[in-house]
Amino acid sequence: MCYAQKKQLQTVRDQIKSGKELSKAEGTLRGLLVDSTSRNNHKIWLLLCDVLTKQYEQGNEKLYLKQKYDTAAFFSITKRLYETMSSFDSIDAQADKRGLVHPKYREKHASFLNSIRPNLFNGGSYFIHKNDYKTAFEYYRDYLLSAEYPLFTGYNYLQSDALIPHAAYWSMFCGYKLGDADKIMRFKDLAERDTSMLNFVKQYEAEAYWIQKDTTMYVKSLQEGFKQYPNFAFFFPRLVEYYTKKGEHDSTLVISERALKADSTSLLFMFAKSTALLNLGRYNDCIKICNDIIKRNDAYVDAYYNIGLAYFNQAIEMNKDRQQYRSKRAKIIELYGLSRPYMEKFRQLAPDDKGKWLAPLYTIYLNLNMGKEFDEIDKIRKEVKYEQ
């Protein structure tokens, strides 16, 4: 060891003893470890461990005494202690000339890190509250990965540490917030142990597949999630959306009926079933369910629309058969008349949703010879067309 380095190390020892300029001391030691000739120098590593320990103790004392202190810096020191002591352990545990491994400092360092281990988890929580999900993920990642460090041989964290599943769950949450599929899935298996949050674990899993554009696994995960948690707000609407876009209305009907077995009072499930029936042309069944919805909640806007559309579609279908048009004319007019109050009610409750009510009401008023109403709706139609 050269004289200049010896002098640097002595300065660091003096800084540790005085408890001053510890950040400067840490920088000096890290600078020395960059040099390949010093990388395996135990004295430098041990001094770095001492510098960090001293910083941790000072920060912990200030927090205990409720003195002004940077909480983020305190958690950062905890993280650096884990990184430094685990890195040194790989050097400390190198085999000697006889091929034997006798890490001298493993027990001491592991015991100390074990005592401060909750702060690694708490660091993740701290940064989540700061909406810094990237940094929070790094804390949870280190918490989980450190469980299998050779440094902690004998601690059996994966079996004994009750916080492991929670850390894994929160790592998934951070990945979800970051829109990063790899981060979401990295500790998925451990997160699934957190049974209290398994519905969200399944949600984030599905989100990861969606980010990866893996439609097959996305739908499969939605199906599995819905099977386990039919009442959970995430799975059902997305399955309905997927099946509807694919035109698989029978599948929508099946899951709606399954959902209603889990909760027969859910207006959402009832409405989804009514829409599936509407799309399948089972108009009377659709109307019946929507009337039930309105009885339970007369402000459920889309139920009026589905009833109006059920009558309207029947009229349109009959109108297509030009050969039997005259014989069915009375029935067609009747159906338009039945559709009208529901479409008008929908318009009243959702005036801005012109894309739904404008065309049907135009056709209804035209066929019912309602001049005043037709003129008003035709004016709106022209204004919308002009805006487009």
mmCIF file of C-alpha atoms in Angstrom:
data_model
loop_
_atom_site.group_PDB
_atom_site.id
_atom_site.type_symbol
_atom_site.label_atom_id
_atom_site.label_comp_id
_atom_site.label_asym_id
_atom_site.label_seq_id
_atom_site.Cartn_x
_atom_site.Cartn_y
_atom_site.Cartn_z
ATOM 1 C CA MET A 1 0.000 0.000 0.000
ATOM 2 C CA CYS A 2 1.498 3.336 -1.056
ATOM 3 C CA TYR A 3 2.110 6.207 1.331
ATOM 4 C CA ALA A 4 -0.608 8.399 -0.234
ATOM 5 C CA GLN A 5 -3.230 5.693 0.267
ATOM 6 C CA LYS A 6 -2.128 5.083 3.852
ATOM 7 C CA LYS A 7 -2.531 8.799 4.507
ATOM 8 C CA GLN A 8 -6.023 8.769 2.968
ATOM 9 C CA LEU A 9 -7.069 5.830 5.141
ATOM 10 C CA GLN A 10 -5.734 7.517 8.269
ATOM 11 C CA THR A 11 -7.737 10.635 7.418
ATOM 12 C CA VAL A 12 -10.836 8.442 7.057
ATOM 13 C CA ARG A 13 -10.185 6.838 10.452
ATOM 14 C CA ASP A 14 -9.928 10.292 12.023
ATOM 15 C CA GLN A 15 -13.201 11.318 10.340
ATOM 16 C CA ILE A 16 -14.952 8.199 11.673
ATOM 17 C CA LYS A 17 -13.602 8.854 15.164
ATOM 18 C CA SER A 18 -14.758 12.476 15.129
ATOM 19 C CA GLY A 19 -18.030 11.656 13.387
ATOM 20 C CA LYS A 20 -17.457 14.535 10.971
ATOM 21 C CA GLU A 21 -17.149 14.720 7.181
ATOM 22 C CA LEU A 22 -18.448 11.177 6.870
ATOM 23 C CA SER A 23 -19.845 11.710 3.378
ATOM 24 C CA LYS A 24 -16.420 12.902 2.297
ATOM 25 C CA ALA A 25 -14.852 9.824 3.906
ATOM 26 C CA GLU A 26 -17.302 7.557 2.079
ATOM 27 C CA GLY A 27 -16.413 9.231 -1.216
ATOM 28 C CA THR A 28 -12.702 8.712 -0.579
ATOM 29 C CA LEU A 29 -13.129 4.998 0.087
ATOM 30 C CA ARG A 30 -15.409 4.422 -2.895
ATOM 31 C CA GLY A 31 -12.859 6.193 -5.058
ATOM 32 C CA LEU A 32 -10.142 3.816 -3.822
ATOM 33 C CA LEU A 33 -12.290 0.746 -4.541
ATOM 34 C CA VAL A 34 -12.610 1.787 -8.178
ATOM 35 C CA ASP A 35 -8.905 0.913 -8.571
ATOM 36 C CA SER A 36 -8.602 -2.792 -9.441
ATOM 37 C CA THR A 37 -5.531 -3.133 -7.198
ATOM 38 C CA SER A 38 -7.564 -2.050 -4.179
ATOM 39 C CA ARG A 39 -10.812 -3.771 -5.015
ATOM 40 C CA ASN A 40 -10.124 -6.749 -2.740
ATOM 41 C CA ASN A 41 -8.508 -4.741 0.040
ATOM 42 C CA HIS A 42 -10.311 -5.771 3.238
ATOM 43 C CA LYS A 43 -9.133 -2.693 5.153
ATOM 44 C CA ILE A 44 -10.805 -0.331 2.669
ATOM 45 C CA TRP A 45 -14.028 -2.326 2.654
ATOM 46 C CA LEU A 46 -14.167 -2.527 6.439
ATOM 47 C CA LEU A 47 -13.567 1.211 6.780
ATOM 48 C CA LEU A 48 -16.393 1.825 4.304
ATOM 49 C CA CYS A 49 -18.669 -0.375 6.408
ATOM 50 C CA ASP A 50 -17.649 1.618 9.495
ATOM 51 C CA VAL A 51 -18.270 4.970 7.756
ATOM 52 C CA LEU A 52 -21.745 3.900 6.690
ATOM 53 C CA THR A 53 -22.542 2.425 10.108
ATOM 54 C CA LYS A 54 -21.501 5.700 11.741
ATOM 55 C CA GLN A 55 -23.726 7.664 9.344
ATOM 56 C CA TYR A 56 -26.609 5.325 10.105
ATOM 57 C CA GLU A 57 -26.153 5.696 13.867
ATOM 58 C CA GLN A 58 -26.049 9.486 13.623
ATOM 59 C CA GLY A 59 -29.180 9.574 11.476
ATOM 60 C CA ASN A 60 -31.005 7.117 13.711
ATOM 61 C CA GLU A 61 -30.173 9.216 16.785
ATOM 62 C CA LYS A 62 -31.490 12.380 15.151
ATOM 63 C CA LEU A 63 -34.708 10.668 14.165
ATOM 64 C CA TYR A 64 -35.092 9.236 17.663
ATOM 65 C CA LEU A 65 -34.577 12.680 19.209
ATOM 66 C CA LYS A 66 -36.958 14.135 16.572
ATOM 67 C CA GLN A 67 -34.278 16.491 15.336
ATOM 68 C CA LYS A 68 -34.309 17.868 11.809
ATOM 69 C CA TYR A 69 -32.978 15.215 9.453
ATOM 70 C CA ASP A 70 -33.397 14.087 5.846
ATOM 71 C CA THR A 71 -35.506 10.908 6.083
ATOM 72 C CA ALA A 72 -34.731 9.952 2.493
ATOM 73 C CA ALA A 73 -31.006 10.160 3.269
ATOM 74 C CA PHE A 74 -31.497 7.836 6.246
ATOM 75 C CA PHE A 75 -33.169 5.192 4.111
ATOM 76 C CA SER A 76 -30.461 5.657 1.484
ATOM 77 C CA ILE A 77 -27.788 4.833 4.070
ATOM 78 C CA THR A 78 -29.669 1.646 4.979
ATOM 79 C CA LYS A 79 -29.695 0.677 1.309
ATOM 80 C CA ARG A 80 -25.979 1.438 0.889
ATOM 81 C CA LEU A 81 -25.155 -0.615 3.979
ATOM 82 C CA TYR A 82 -26.908 -3.611 2.448
ATOM 83 C CA GLU A 83 -25.154 -3.133 -0.880
ATOM 84 C CA THR A 84 -21.733 -2.589 0.695
ATOM 85 C CA MET A 85 -21.778 -5.351 3.301
ATOM 86 C CA SER A 86 -23.163 -7.914 0.860
ATOM 87 C CA SER A 87 -20.505 -6.932 -1.718
ATOM 88 C CA PHE A 88 -17.782 -7.222 0.896
ATOM 89 C CA ASP A 89 -19.159 -10.604 1.980
ATOM 90 C CA SER A 90 -18.391 -12.009 -1.481
ATOM 91 C CA ILE A 91 -14.764 -10.961 -0.948
ATOM 92 C CA ASP A 92 -14.674 -12.060 2.692
ATOM 93 C CA ALA A 93 -15.997 -15.470 1.649
ATOM 94 C CA GLN A 94 -13.357 -16.142 -0.994
ATOM 95 C CA ALA A 95 -11.647 -19.505 -0.588
ATOM 96 C CA ASP A 96 -8.152 -19.563 0.892
ATOM 97 C CA LYS A 97 -5.164 -21.367 -0.603
ATOM 98 C CA ARG A 98 -6.500 -24.693 0.685
ATOM 99 C CA GLY A 99 -9.912 -24.073 -0.920
ATOM 100 C CA LEU A 100 -11.613 -23.469 2.422
ATOM 101 C CA VAL A 101 -14.173 -20.707 2.996
ATOM 102 C CA HIS A 102 -14.237 -18.943 6.362
ATOM 103 C CA PRO A 103 -15.939 -15.550 6.086
ATOM 104 C CA LYS A 104 -14.657 -13.631 9.082
ATOM 105 C CA TYR A 105 -17.233 -10.825 9.184
ATOM 106 C CA ARG A 106 -20.363 -12.545 7.878
ATOM 107 C CA GLU A 107 -21.962 -13.224 11.249
ATOM 108 C CA LYS A 108 -21.312 -9.701 12.559
ATOM 109 C CA HIS A 109 -22.520 -7.912 9.425
ATOM 110 C CA ALA A 110 -25.540 -10.174 8.967
ATOM 111 C CA SER A 111 -26.619 -9.593 12.555
ATOM 112 C CA PHE A 112 -26.365 -5.819 12.152
ATOM 113 C CA LEU A 113 -28.196 -5.750 8.804
ATOM 114 C CA ASN A 114 -30.896 -8.022 10.208
ATOM 115 C CA SER A 115 -31.492 -5.519 13.020
ATOM 116 C CA ILE A 116 -32.054 -2.667 10.553
ATOM 117 C CA ARG A 117 -33.834 -4.753 7.898
ATOM 118 C CA PRO A 118 -37.296 -3.171 8.475
ATOM 119 C CA ASN A 119 -35.863 0.168 7.323
ATOM 120 C CA LEU A 120 -35.240 -1.281 3.875
ATOM 121 C CA PHE A 121 -38.951 -2.146 3.636
ATOM 122 C CA ASN A 122 -39.952 1.175 5.172
ATOM 123 C CA GLY A 123 -37.813 2.980 2.601
ATOM 124 C CA GLY A 124 -40.015 1.529 -0.110
ATOM 125 C CA SER A 125 -43.141 2.713 1.699
ATOM 126 C CA TYR A 126 -41.635 6.169 2.161
ATOM 127 C CA PHE A 127 -40.942 6.636 -1.542
ATOM 128 C CA ILE A 128 -44.376 5.292 -2.525
ATOM 129 C CA HIS A 129 -45.911 8.068 -0.442
ATOM 130 C CA LYS A 130 -43.656 10.466 -2.332
ATOM 131 C CA ASN A 131 -44.950 8.993 -5.635
ATOM 132 C CA ASP A 132 -41.362 8.038 -6.492
ATOM 133 C CA TYR A 133 -42.232 4.540 -7.659
ATOM 134 C CA LYS A 134 -38.903 3.878 -9.366
ATOM 135 C CA THR A 135 -36.930 4.413 -6.157
ATOM 136 C CA ALA A 136 -39.553 2.592 -4.093
ATOM 137 C CA PHE A 137 -39.255 -0.426 -6.377
ATOM 138 C CA GLU A 138 -35.484 -0.475 -5.831
ATOM 139 C CA TYR A 139 -35.954 -0.698 -2.065
ATOM 140 C CA TYR A 140 -38.450 -3.546 -2.311
ATOM 141 C CA ARG A 141 -36.237 -5.263 -4.887
ATOM 142 C CA ASP A 142 -33.237 -5.096 -2.551
ATOM 143 C CA TYR A 143 -35.371 -6.285 0.355
ATOM 144 C CA LEU A 144 -36.466 -9.346 -1.614
ATOM 145 C CA LEU A 145 -33.164 -10.149 -3.302
ATOM 146 C CA SER A 146 -31.205 -9.807 -0.047
ATOM 147 C CA ALA A 147 -33.307 -12.624 1.432
ATOM 148 C CA GLU A 148 -31.177 -15.041 -0.581
ATOM 149 C CA TYR A 149 -27.777 -13.388 -0.144
ATOM 150 C CA PRO A 150 -25.092 -15.818 1.102
ATOM 151 C CA LEU A 151 -24.506 -13.185 3.789
ATOM 152 C CA PHE A 152 -27.809 -14.233 5.381
ATOM 153 C CA THR A 153 -27.245 -17.981 5.306
ATOM 154 C CA GLY A 154 -29.332 -19.527 8.059
ATOM 155 C CA TYR A 155 -31.837 -16.686 8.355
ATOM 156 C CA ASN A 156 -34.367 -18.385 6.021
ATOM 157 C CA TYR A 157 -36.096 -15.096 5.249
ATOM 158 C CA LEU A 158 -38.193 -16.556 2.430
ATOM 159 C CA GLN A 159 -39.857 -18.869 4.943
ATOM 160 C CA SER A 160 -39.696 -16.834 8.139
ATOM 161 C CA ASP A 161 -40.064 -13.191 7.105
ATOM 162 C CA ALA A 162 -43.759 -12.253 7.092
ATOM 163 C CA LEU A 163 -43.021 -9.050 5.150
ATOM 164 C CA ILE A 164 -41.679 -10.881 2.075
ATOM 165 C CA PRO A 165 -45.120 -11.275 0.374
ATOM 166 C CA HIS A 166 -46.009 -7.659 1.165
ATOM 167 C CA ALA A 167 -42.728 -6.372 -0.269
ATOM 168 C CA ALA A 168 -43.362 -8.428 -3.405
ATOM 169 C CA TYR A 169 -46.885 -7.036 -3.692
ATOM 170 C CA TRP A 170 -45.674 -3.445 -3.372
ATOM 171 C CA SER A 171 -42.961 -4.092 -5.952
ATOM 172 C CA MET A 172 -45.744 -5.163 -8.351
ATOM 173 C CA PHE A 173 -47.676 -2.021 -7.473
ATOM 174 C CA CYS A 174 -44.641 0.129 -8.303
ATOM 175 C CA GLY A 175 -44.183 -1.692 -11.597
ATOM 176 C CA TYR A 176 -47.865 -1.104 -12.368
ATOM 177 C CA LYS A 177 -47.538 2.604 -11.607
ATOM 178 C CA LEU A 178 -44.456 2.776 -13.838
ATOM 179 C CA GLY A 179 -46.136 0.837 -16.651
ATOM 180 C CA ASP A 180 -43.190 -1.586 -16.568
ATOM 181 C CA ALA A 181 -44.222 -5.189 -17.237
ATOM 182 C CA ASP A 182 -40.840 -6.635 -16.180
ATOM 183 C CA LYS A 183 -41.010 -4.914 -12.804
ATOM 184 C CA ILE A 184 -44.626 -6.031 -12.335
ATOM 185 C CA MET A 185 -43.792 -9.677 -12.963
ATOM 186 C CA ARG A 186 -40.353 -9.899 -11.340
ATOM 187 C CA PHE A 187 -41.593 -11.020 -7.909
ATOM 188 C CA LYS A 188 -45.065 -12.207 -8.904
ATOM 189 C CA ASP A 189 -44.706 -15.666 -7.328
ATOM 190 C CA LEU A 190 -43.760 -14.176 -3.958
ATOM 191 C CA ALA A 191 -46.549 -11.584 -4.217
ATOM 192 C CA GLU A 192 -49.115 -14.355 -4.667
ATOM 193 C CA ARG A 193 -48.383 -15.385 -1.078
ATOM 194 C CA ASP A 194 -50.016 -12.127 0.043
ATOM 195 C CA THR A 195 -53.539 -13.533 0.064
ATOM 196 C CA SER A 196 -54.992 -10.288 1.431
ATOM 197 C CA MET A 197 -54.051 -8.505 -1.814
ATOM 198 C CA LEU A 198 -54.310 -11.377 -4.284
ATOM 199 C CA ASN A 199 -57.096 -9.682 -6.261
ATOM 200 C CA PHE A 200 -54.767 -6.752 -6.981
ATOM 201 C CA VAL A 201 -51.859 -9.107 -7.681
ATOM 202 C CA LYS A 202 -54.014 -10.749 -10.359
ATOM 203 C CA GLN A 203 -54.948 -7.331 -11.720
ATOM 204 C CA TYR A 204 -51.324 -6.206 -12.060
ATOM 205 C CA GLU A 205 -50.475 -9.530 -13.675
ATOM 206 C CA ALA A 206 -53.152 -8.912 -16.315
ATOM 207 C CA GLU A 207 -51.896 -5.345 -16.772
ATOM 208 C CA ALA A 208 -48.387 -6.694 -17.438
ATOM 209 C CA TYR A 209 -49.662 -8.945 -20.214
ATOM 210 C CA TRP A 210 -51.588 -6.015 -21.655
ATOM 211 C CA ILE A 211 -48.419 -3.889 -21.689
ATOM 212 C CA GLN A 212 -46.589 -6.753 -23.410
ATOM 213 C CA LYS A 213 -49.421 -6.998 -25.971
ATOM 214 C CA ASP A 214 -49.829 -10.686 -25.084
ATOM 215 C CA THR A 215 -53.581 -10.865 -25.718
ATOM 216 C CA THR A 216 -53.822 -14.612 -25.084
ATOM 217 C CA MET A 217 -52.309 -14.390 -21.599
ATOM 218 C CA TYR A 218 -54.142 -11.125 -20.905
ATOM 219 C CA VAL A 219 -57.533 -12.717 -21.499
ATOM 220 C CA LYS A 220 -56.513 -15.877 -19.644
ATOM 221 C CA SER A 221 -55.462 -13.856 -16.604
ATOM 222 C CA LEU A 222 -58.738 -11.883 -16.746
ATOM 223 C CA GLN A 223 -60.680 -15.138 -16.837
ATOM 224 C CA GLU A 224 -58.750 -16.574 -13.895
ATOM 225 C CA GLY A 225 -59.102 -13.339 -11.949
ATOM 226 C CA PHE A 226 -62.837 -13.177 -12.636
ATOM 227 C CA LYS A 227 -63.258 -16.811 -11.592
ATOM 228 C CA GLN A 228 -61.613 -16.080 -8.222
ATOM 229 C CA TYR A 229 -62.995 -12.557 -7.734
ATOM 230 C CA PRO A 230 -66.219 -12.069 -9.721
ATOM 231 C CA ASN A 231 -67.136 -8.981 -7.684
ATOM 232 C CA PHE A 232 -63.758 -7.279 -8.085
ATOM 233 C CA ALA A 233 -64.124 -4.149 -10.228
ATOM 234 C CA PHE A 234 -61.248 -4.900 -12.617
ATOM 235 C CA PHE A 235 -61.820 -8.255 -14.320
ATOM 236 C CA PHE A 236 -65.492 -8.288 -15.324
ATOM 237 C CA PRO A 237 -65.663 -4.977 -17.257
ATOM 238 C CA ARG A 238 -62.509 -5.786 -19.225
ATOM 239 C CA LEU A 239 -63.693 -9.251 -20.131
ATOM 240 C CA VAL A 240 -67.007 -7.774 -21.315
ATOM 241 C CA GLU A 241 -65.121 -5.156 -23.330
ATOM 242 C CA TYR A 242 -62.902 -7.824 -24.935
ATOM 243 C CA TYR A 243 -65.764 -10.161 -25.838
ATOM 244 C CA THR A 244 -67.899 -7.297 -27.147
ATOM 245 C CA LYS A 245 -65.122 -6.030 -29.428
ATOM 246 C CA LYS A 246 -64.652 -9.582 -30.723
ATOM 247 C CA GLY A 247 -68.394 -9.939 -31.254
ATOM 248 C CA GLU A 248 -68.457 -12.898 -28.846
ATOM 249 C CA HIS A 249 -71.766 -11.956 -27.239
ATOM 250 C CA ASP A 250 -72.441 -15.516 -26.095
ATOM 251 C CA SER A 251 -69.280 -15.337 -23.979
ATOM 252 C CA THR A 252 -70.418 -12.007 -22.506
ATOM 253 C CA LEU A 253 -73.749 -13.594 -21.620
ATOM 254 C CA VAL A 254 -72.032 -16.564 -19.945
ATOM 255 C CA ILE A 255 -69.784 -14.449 -17.701
ATOM 256 C CA SER A 256 -72.656 -12.088 -16.904
ATOM 257 C CA GLU A 257 -74.722 -15.020 -15.672
ATOM 258 C CA ARG A 258 -71.768 -16.282 -13.627
ATOM 259 C CA ALA A 259 -71.343 -12.822 -12.143
ATOM 260 C CA LEU A 260 -75.029 -12.659 -11.239
ATOM 261 C CA LYS A 261 -74.693 -15.963 -9.379
ATOM 262 C CA ALA A 262 -72.068 -14.259 -7.234
ATOM 263 C CA ASP A 263 -74.183 -11.115 -6.789
ATOM 264 C CA SER A 264 -77.728 -11.169 -8.110
ATOM 265 C CA THR A 265 -78.301 -7.555 -7.026
ATOM 266 C CA SER A 266 -75.504 -5.988 -9.060
ATOM 267 C CA LEU A 267 -76.926 -3.520 -11.581
ATOM 268 C CA LEU A 268 -73.618 -3.614 -13.477
ATOM 269 C CA PHE A 269 -73.912 -7.385 -13.994
ATOM 270 C CA MET A 270 -77.584 -7.072 -14.910
ATOM 271 C CA PHE A 271 -76.861 -4.347 -17.449
ATOM 272 C CA ALA A 272 -73.993 -6.328 -19.000
ATOM 273 C CA LYS A 273 -76.355 -9.268 -19.425
ATOM 274 C CA SER A 274 -79.007 -7.026 -20.978
ATOM 275 C CA THR A 275 -76.467 -5.703 -23.490
ATOM 276 C CA ALA A 276 -75.391 -9.238 -24.405
ATOM 277 C CA LEU A 277 -79.041 -10.194 -24.924
ATOM 278 C CA LEU A 278 -79.571 -7.054 -27.012
ATOM 279 C CA ASN A 279 -76.592 -7.925 -29.212
ATOM 280 C CA LEU A 280 -77.836 -11.499 -29.566
ATOM 281 C CA GLY A 281 -81.248 -10.271 -30.721
ATOM 282 C CA ARG A 282 -83.024 -11.566 -27.624
ATOM 283 C CA TYR A 283 -84.943 -8.320 -27.320
ATOM 284 C CA ASN A 284 -87.747 -9.324 -24.962
ATOM 285 C CA ASP A 285 -85.276 -10.754 -22.453
ATOM 286 C CA CYS A 286 -83.216 -7.556 -22.710
ATOM 287 C CA ILE A 287 -86.271 -5.391 -22.084
ATOM 288 C CA LYS A 288 -87.299 -7.465 -19.076
ATOM 289 C CA ILE A 289 -83.916 -7.120 -17.363
ATOM 290 C CA CYS A 290 -83.692 -3.386 -18.076
ATOM 291 C CA ASN A 291 -87.142 -2.846 -16.598
ATOM 292 C CA ASP A 292 -85.905 -4.639 -13.460
ATOM 293 C CA ILE A 293 -82.878 -2.312 -13.375
ATOM 294 C CA ILE A 294 -85.076 0.786 -13.677
ATOM 295 C CA LYS A 295 -87.323 -0.446 -10.860
ATOM 296 C CA ARG A 296 -84.254 -0.641 -8.629
ATOM 297 C CA ASN A 297 -82.673 2.581 -9.883
ATOM 298 C CA ASP A 298 -84.734 4.844 -12.126
ATOM 299 C CA ALA A 299 -81.668 6.997 -12.855
ATOM 300 C CA TYR A 300 -79.716 4.148 -14.467
ATOM 301 C CA VAL A 301 -79.337 5.941 -17.805
ATOM 302 C CA ASP A 302 -78.191 3.149 -20.109
ATOM 303 C CA ALA A 303 -81.065 0.872 -19.152
ATOM 304 C CA TYR A 304 -83.434 3.288 -20.952
ATOM 305 C CA TYR A 305 -81.164 3.227 -23.976
ATOM 306 C CA ASN A 306 -81.092 -0.569 -24.152
ATOM 307 C CA ILE A 307 -84.898 -0.784 -23.967
ATOM 308 C CA GLY A 308 -85.264 1.909 -26.609
ATOM 309 C CA LEU A 309 -82.743 0.162 -28.835
ATOM 310 C CA ALA A 310 -84.401 -3.231 -28.329
ATOM 311 C CA TYR A 311 -87.688 -1.881 -29.726
ATOM 312 C CA PHE A 312 -85.890 0.219 -32.355
ATOM 313 C CA ASN A 313 -83.814 -2.710 -33.688
ATOM 314 C CA GLN A 314 -86.924 -4.845 -34.098
ATOM 315 C CA ALA A 315 -88.536 -2.118 -36.168
ATOM 316 C CA ILE A 316 -85.413 -1.758 -38.314
ATOM 317 C CA GLU A 317 -85.232 -5.523 -38.904
ATOM 318 C CA MET A 318 -88.884 -5.675 -39.974
ATOM 319 C CA ASN A 319 -88.360 -2.650 -42.192
ATOM 320 C CA LYS A 320 -85.657 -4.499 -44.136
ATOM 321 C CA ASP A 321 -88.159 -7.047 -45.430
ATOM 322 C CA ARG A 322 -89.643 -4.907 -48.219
ATOM 323 C CA GLN A 323 -91.883 -7.694 -49.535
ATOM 324 C CA GLN A 324 -93.798 -7.871 -46.262
ATOM 325 C CA TYR A 325 -93.447 -4.203 -45.441
ATOM 326 C CA ARG A 326 -97.124 -3.334 -45.918
ATOM 327 C CA SER A 327 -98.418 -6.208 -43.822
ATOM 328 C CA LYS A 328 -96.000 -5.331 -41.055
ATOM 329 C CA ARG A 329 -96.277 -1.567 -41.302
ATOM 330 C CA ALA A 330 -98.566 -1.275 -38.287
ATOM 331 C CA LYS A 331 -96.242 -3.378 -36.153
ATOM 332 C CA ILE A 332 -93.207 -1.339 -37.274
ATOM 333 C CA ILE A 333 -94.943 1.896 -36.300
ATOM 334 C CA GLU A 334 -95.916 0.354 -32.964
ATOM 335 C CA LEU A 335 -92.292 -0.618 -32.261
ATOM 336 C CA TYR A 336 -91.035 2.882 -33.112
ATOM 337 C CA GLY A 337 -93.701 4.230 -30.789
ATOM 338 C CA LEU A 338 -92.578 1.902 -27.993
ATOM 339 C CA SER A 339 -88.944 2.907 -28.501
ATOM 340 C CA ARG A 340 -89.637 6.633 -28.465
ATOM 341 C CA PRO A 341 -90.219 7.349 -24.721
ATOM 342 C CA TYR A 342 -87.126 5.388 -23.713
ATOM 343 C CA MET A 343 -84.903 7.125 -26.277
ATOM 344 C CA GLU A 344 -86.306 10.482 -25.223
ATOM 345 C CA LYS A 345 -85.672 9.653 -21.574
ATOM 346 C CA PHE A 346 -82.117 8.632 -22.428
ATOM 347 C CA ARG A 347 -81.632 11.915 -24.279
ATOM 348 C CA GLN A 348 -82.976 13.804 -21.277
ATOM 349 C CA LEU A 349 -80.575 12.044 -18.901
ATOM 350 C CA ALA A 350 -77.586 12.076 -21.277
ATOM 351 C CA PRO A 351 -78.003 15.167 -23.492
ATOM 352 C CA ASP A 352 -74.351 15.205 -24.569
ATOM 353 C CA ASP A 353 -74.389 11.603 -25.756
ATOM 354 C CA LYS A 354 -75.670 12.538 -29.212
ATOM 355 C CA GLY A 355 -73.833 9.636 -30.822
ATOM 356 C CA LYS A 356 -76.355 7.278 -29.240
ATOM 357 C CA TRP A 357 -79.728 9.040 -29.347
ATOM 358 C CA LEU A 358 -79.525 11.323 -32.385
ATOM 359 C CA ALA A 359 -79.869 8.770 -35.220
ATOM 360 C CA PRO A 360 -82.567 6.635 -33.551
ATOM 361 C CA LEU A 361 -84.738 9.641 -32.664
ATOM 362 C CA TYR A 362 -84.323 11.021 -36.193
ATOM 363 C CA THR A 363 -85.632 7.736 -37.626
ATOM 364 C CA ILE A 364 -88.390 7.422 -35.013
ATOM 365 C CA TYR A 365 -89.747 10.953 -35.584
ATOM 366 C CA LEU A 366 -89.544 10.480 -39.357
ATOM 367 C CA ASN A 367 -91.574 7.259 -39.285
ATOM 368 C CA LEU A 368 -94.080 8.576 -36.754
ATOM 369 C CA ASN A 369 -94.628 11.743 -38.819
ATOM 370 C CA MET A 370 -93.782 13.985 -35.876
ATOM 371 C CA GLY A 371 -93.027 17.165 -37.822
ATOM 372 C CA LYS A 372 -92.066 19.512 -35.004
ATOM 373 C CA GLU A 373 -89.866 16.956 -33.255
ATOM 374 C CA PHE A 374 -88.344 15.830 -36.563
ATOM 375 C CA ASP A 375 -87.418 19.394 -37.559
ATOM 376 C CA GLU A 376 -85.720 19.959 -34.207
ATOM 377 C CA ILE A 377 -83.719 16.720 -34.376
ATOM 378 C CA ASP A 378 -82.853 17.304 -38.050
ATOM 379 C CA LYS A 379 -81.415 20.694 -37.122
ATOM 380 C CA ILE A 380 -79.257 19.111 -34.450
ATOM 381 C CA ARG A 381 -78.149 16.424 -36.908
ATOM 382 C CA LYS A 382 -77.039 19.058 -39.435
ATOM 383 C CA GLU A 383 -75.183 21.018 -36.739
ATOM 384 C CA VAL A 384 -73.320 17.899 -35.636
ATOM 385 C CA LYS A 385 -72.462 17.045 -39.227
ATOM 386 C CA TYR A 386 -71.187 20.592 -39.765
ATOM 387 C CA GLU A 387 -69.027 20.412 -36.617
ATOM 388 C CA GLN A 388 -67.447 17.203 -37.862
#
